[in-house]
Amino acid sequence: MTGPSPGGAEAPVDLGGTAATDEARGKAFWHDDGLPEAGPEQVASRKAVAEGRGVEVSALTGETSRVPANSDGTFTLESSPVVERVRRGGGRVPVDTTLVRQADARPVPKSGPPRVH
């Protein structure tokens, strides 16, 4: 605890106790903690700044929105009222309504929003 000293600066105040030990302050708990791993936003932002171009944050990309990290360290949300991307494999691909025939001869879009029955 501190209190005013004759010169006006804060000075320690003796409360009759002893200084807290590292153990009492919990230092053993936090002292060896490292920084958490970089999240997808940080990874994309660092890459965008390093490369001088926008980099998509894939974890924030959905059917109707995407978030690129910009080369100046900011992010931009791009949103659409209609589906622009669909899930394909482990990622997303642009909607392509070009019709192709399935094995049973039914025409279906190459990649499109899920059909509602």
PDB file of C-alpha atoms in Angstrom:
ATOM      1  CA  MET A   1       0.000   0.000   0.000  1.00  0.00           C
ATOM      2  CA  THR A   2       1.193   3.516  -0.646  1.00  0.00           C
ATOM      3  CA  GLY A   3       0.446   6.873   0.865  1.00  0.00           C
ATOM      4  CA  PRO A   4       1.523  10.480   0.383  1.00  0.00           C
ATOM      5  CA  SER A   5       5.075  11.342   1.341  1.00  0.00           C
ATOM      6  CA  PRO A   6       6.294  14.783   2.441  1.00  0.00           C
ATOM      7  CA  GLY A   7       7.385  15.553  -1.154  1.00  0.00           C
ATOM      8  CA  GLY A   8       3.939  14.677  -2.523  1.00  0.00           C
ATOM      9  CA  ALA A   9       5.004  11.395  -4.148  1.00  0.00           C
ATOM     10  CA  GLU A  10       3.493   8.062  -3.172  1.00  0.00           C
ATOM     11  CA  ALA A  11       5.549   6.183  -0.585  1.00  0.00           C
ATOM     12  CA  PRO A  12       5.104   2.669   0.845  1.00  0.00           C
ATOM     13  CA  VAL A  13       2.984   2.517   3.984  1.00  0.00           C
ATOM     14  CA  ASP A  14       3.921  -0.018   6.643  1.00  0.00           C
ATOM     15  CA  LEU A  15       0.812  -1.902   7.688  1.00  0.00           C
ATOM     16  CA  GLY A  16       2.752  -3.962  10.214  1.00  0.00           C
ATOM     17  CA  GLY A  17       2.812  -7.004   7.966  1.00  0.00           C
ATOM     18  CA  THR A  18       5.433  -8.656   5.870  1.00  0.00           C
ATOM     19  CA  ALA A  19       5.835  -8.477   2.133  1.00  0.00           C
ATOM     20  CA  ALA A  20       3.965 -11.176   0.217  1.00  0.00           C
ATOM     21  CA  THR A  21       6.118 -14.060  -0.943  1.00  0.00           C
ATOM     22  CA  ASP A  22       6.127 -15.271  -4.534  1.00  0.00           C
ATOM     23  CA  GLU A  23       4.117 -18.271  -3.354  1.00  0.00           C
ATOM     24  CA  ALA A  24       1.495 -16.046  -1.725  1.00  0.00           C
ATOM     25  CA  ARG A  25       1.204 -13.967  -4.901  1.00  0.00           C
ATOM     26  CA  GLY A  26       0.640 -17.133  -6.944  1.00  0.00           C
ATOM     27  CA  LYS A  27       3.810 -16.712  -9.002  1.00  0.00           C
ATOM     28  CA  ALA A  28       4.253 -20.473  -9.316  1.00  0.00           C
ATOM     29  CA  PHE A  29       0.894 -20.571 -11.069  1.00  0.00           C
ATOM     30  CA  TRP A  30       1.553 -17.915 -13.734  1.00  0.00           C
ATOM     31  CA  HIS A  31       5.325 -17.509 -13.890  1.00  0.00           C
ATOM     32  CA  ASP A  32       6.033 -20.268 -16.409  1.00  0.00           C
ATOM     33  CA  ASP A  33       2.942 -19.712 -18.549  1.00  0.00           C
ATOM     34  CA  GLY A  34       3.821 -19.024 -22.159  1.00  0.00           C
ATOM     35  CA  LEU A  35       1.766 -17.063 -24.628  1.00  0.00           C
ATOM     36  CA  PRO A  36      -1.233 -18.905 -26.075  1.00  0.00           C
ATOM     37  CA  GLU A  37      -0.974 -20.229 -29.616  1.00  0.00           C
ATOM     38  CA  ALA A  38      -1.918 -17.744 -32.301  1.00  0.00           C
ATOM     39  CA  GLY A  39      -5.537 -18.078 -33.411  1.00  0.00           C
ATOM     40  CA  PRO A  40      -6.636 -18.153 -37.052  1.00  0.00           C
ATOM     41  CA  GLU A  41      -7.194 -14.387 -37.047  1.00  0.00           C
ATOM     42  CA  GLN A  42      -3.651 -13.679 -35.817  1.00  0.00           C
ATOM     43  CA  VAL A  43      -2.123 -16.143 -38.281  1.00  0.00           C
ATOM     44  CA  ALA A  44      -3.996 -14.584 -41.231  1.00  0.00           C
ATOM     45  CA  SER A  45      -3.213 -11.042 -40.070  1.00  0.00           C
ATOM     46  CA  ARG A  46       0.511 -11.724 -39.740  1.00  0.00           C
ATOM     47  CA  LYS A  47       0.586 -13.371 -43.179  1.00  0.00           C
ATOM     48  CA  ALA A  48      -1.347 -10.479 -44.760  1.00  0.00           C
ATOM     49  CA  VAL A  49       1.030  -7.885 -43.305  1.00  0.00           C
ATOM     50  CA  ALA A  50       4.119  -9.908 -44.284  1.00  0.00           C
ATOM     51  CA  GLU A  51       2.910 -10.514 -47.855  1.00  0.00           C
ATOM     52  CA  GLY A  52       1.314  -7.101 -48.387  1.00  0.00           C
ATOM     53  CA  ARG A  53      -1.988  -8.592 -49.547  1.00  0.00           C
ATOM     54  CA  GLY A  54      -5.314  -9.703 -48.108  1.00  0.00           C
ATOM     55  CA  VAL A  55      -5.541 -13.197 -46.616  1.00  0.00           C
ATOM     56  CA  GLU A  56      -8.872 -14.907 -45.936  1.00  0.00           C
ATOM     57  CA  VAL A  57      -9.541 -16.070 -42.376  1.00  0.00           C
ATOM     58  CA  SER A  58     -10.928 -19.490 -43.266  1.00  0.00           C
ATOM     59  CA  ALA A  59     -12.310 -20.067 -39.757  1.00  0.00           C
ATOM     60  CA  LEU A  60     -14.581 -17.033 -40.266  1.00  0.00           C
ATOM     61  CA  THR A  61     -15.719 -17.904 -43.791  1.00  0.00           C
ATOM     62  CA  GLY A  62     -19.272 -19.147 -44.231  1.00  0.00           C
ATOM     63  CA  GLU A  63     -21.833 -19.571 -46.974  1.00  0.00           C
ATOM     64  CA  THR A  64     -22.847 -15.916 -46.930  1.00  0.00           C
ATOM     65  CA  SER A  65     -19.852 -14.120 -45.439  1.00  0.00           C
ATOM     66  CA  ARG A  66     -16.082 -14.031 -45.381  1.00  0.00           C
ATOM     67  CA  VAL A  67     -13.470 -12.104 -43.425  1.00  0.00           C
ATOM     68  CA  PRO A  68     -10.153 -11.246 -45.043  1.00  0.00           C
ATOM     69  CA  ALA A  69      -7.235  -9.942 -42.989  1.00  0.00           C
ATOM     70  CA  ASN A  70      -5.922  -6.825 -44.723  1.00  0.00           C
ATOM     71  CA  SER A  71      -2.274  -5.938 -45.297  1.00  0.00           C
ATOM     72  CA  ASP A  72      -2.599  -2.994 -42.881  1.00  0.00           C
ATOM     73  CA  GLY A  73      -3.510  -5.305 -39.975  1.00  0.00           C
ATOM     74  CA  THR A  74      -7.267  -4.683 -40.076  1.00  0.00           C
ATOM     75  CA  PHE A  75     -10.095  -7.062 -40.988  1.00  0.00           C
ATOM     76  CA  THR A  76     -13.032  -6.614 -43.352  1.00  0.00           C
ATOM     77  CA  LEU A  77     -16.371  -8.416 -43.123  1.00  0.00           C
ATOM     78  CA  GLU A  78     -17.868  -9.128 -46.540  1.00  0.00           C
ATOM     79  CA  SER A  79     -21.481 -10.257 -46.273  1.00  0.00           C
ATOM     80  CA  SER A  80     -24.078 -11.306 -48.850  1.00  0.00           C
ATOM     81  CA  PRO A  81     -27.821 -11.884 -48.559  1.00  0.00           C
ATOM     82  CA  VAL A  82     -27.493 -15.001 -50.743  1.00  0.00           C
ATOM     83  CA  VAL A  83     -25.315 -18.102 -50.559  1.00  0.00           C
ATOM     84  CA  GLU A  84     -21.991 -17.504 -52.344  1.00  0.00           C
ATOM     85  CA  ARG A  85     -19.954 -20.471 -51.107  1.00  0.00           C
ATOM     86  CA  VAL A  86     -20.794 -24.068 -50.239  1.00  0.00           C
ATOM     87  CA  ARG A  87     -18.941 -26.633 -48.180  1.00  0.00           C
ATOM     88  CA  ARG A  88     -16.985 -29.047 -50.338  1.00  0.00           C
ATOM     89  CA  GLY A  89     -14.484 -31.454 -48.820  1.00  0.00           C
ATOM     90  CA  GLY A  90     -12.609 -29.644 -46.058  1.00  0.00           C
ATOM     91  CA  GLY A  91     -13.295 -26.117 -47.277  1.00  0.00           C
ATOM     92  CA  ARG A  92     -15.657 -23.908 -49.191  1.00  0.00           C
ATOM     93  CA  VAL A  93     -15.992 -23.358 -52.934  1.00  0.00           C
ATOM     94  CA  PRO A  94     -17.876 -20.690 -54.913  1.00  0.00           C
ATOM     95  CA  VAL A  95     -21.425 -21.514 -55.989  1.00  0.00           C
ATOM     96  CA  ASP A  96     -21.489 -22.814 -59.579  1.00  0.00           C
ATOM     97  CA  THR A  97     -24.978 -23.400 -60.970  1.00  0.00           C
ATOM     98  CA  THR A  98     -23.731 -25.041 -64.173  1.00  0.00           C
ATOM     99  CA  LEU A  99     -25.777 -28.227 -64.511  1.00  0.00           C
ATOM    100  CA  VAL A 100     -24.055 -31.598 -64.696  1.00  0.00           C
ATOM    101  CA  ARG A 101     -25.588 -35.072 -64.814  1.00  0.00           C
ATOM    102  CA  GLN A 102     -25.256 -37.404 -61.857  1.00  0.00           C
ATOM    103  CA  ALA A 103     -24.783 -41.171 -62.275  1.00  0.00           C
ATOM    104  CA  ASP A 104     -28.585 -41.612 -62.323  1.00  0.00           C
ATOM    105  CA  ALA A 105     -28.841 -38.971 -65.120  1.00  0.00           C
ATOM    106  CA  ARG A 106     -30.413 -36.303 -62.868  1.00  0.00           C
ATOM    107  CA  PRO A 107     -29.128 -32.790 -63.600  1.00  0.00           C
ATOM    108  CA  VAL A 108     -27.673 -31.025 -60.555  1.00  0.00           C
ATOM    109  CA  PRO A 109     -25.553 -27.863 -60.098  1.00  0.00           C
ATOM    110  CA  LYS A 110     -21.785 -28.361 -59.923  1.00  0.00           C
ATOM    111  CA  SER A 111     -21.797 -26.670 -56.550  1.00  0.00           C
ATOM    112  CA  GLY A 112     -24.838 -25.012 -55.127  1.00  0.00           C
ATOM    113  CA  PRO A 113     -26.746 -24.410 -51.938  1.00  0.00           C
ATOM    114  CA  PRO A 114     -28.389 -27.451 -50.357  1.00  0.00           C
ATOM    115  CA  ARG A 115     -31.672 -28.431 -51.947  1.00  0.00           C
ATOM    116  CA  VAL A 116     -34.833 -28.068 -49.915  1.00  0.00           C
ATOM    117  CA  HIS A 117     -37.264 -30.949 -50.381  1.00  0.00           C
TER     118      HIS A 117
END
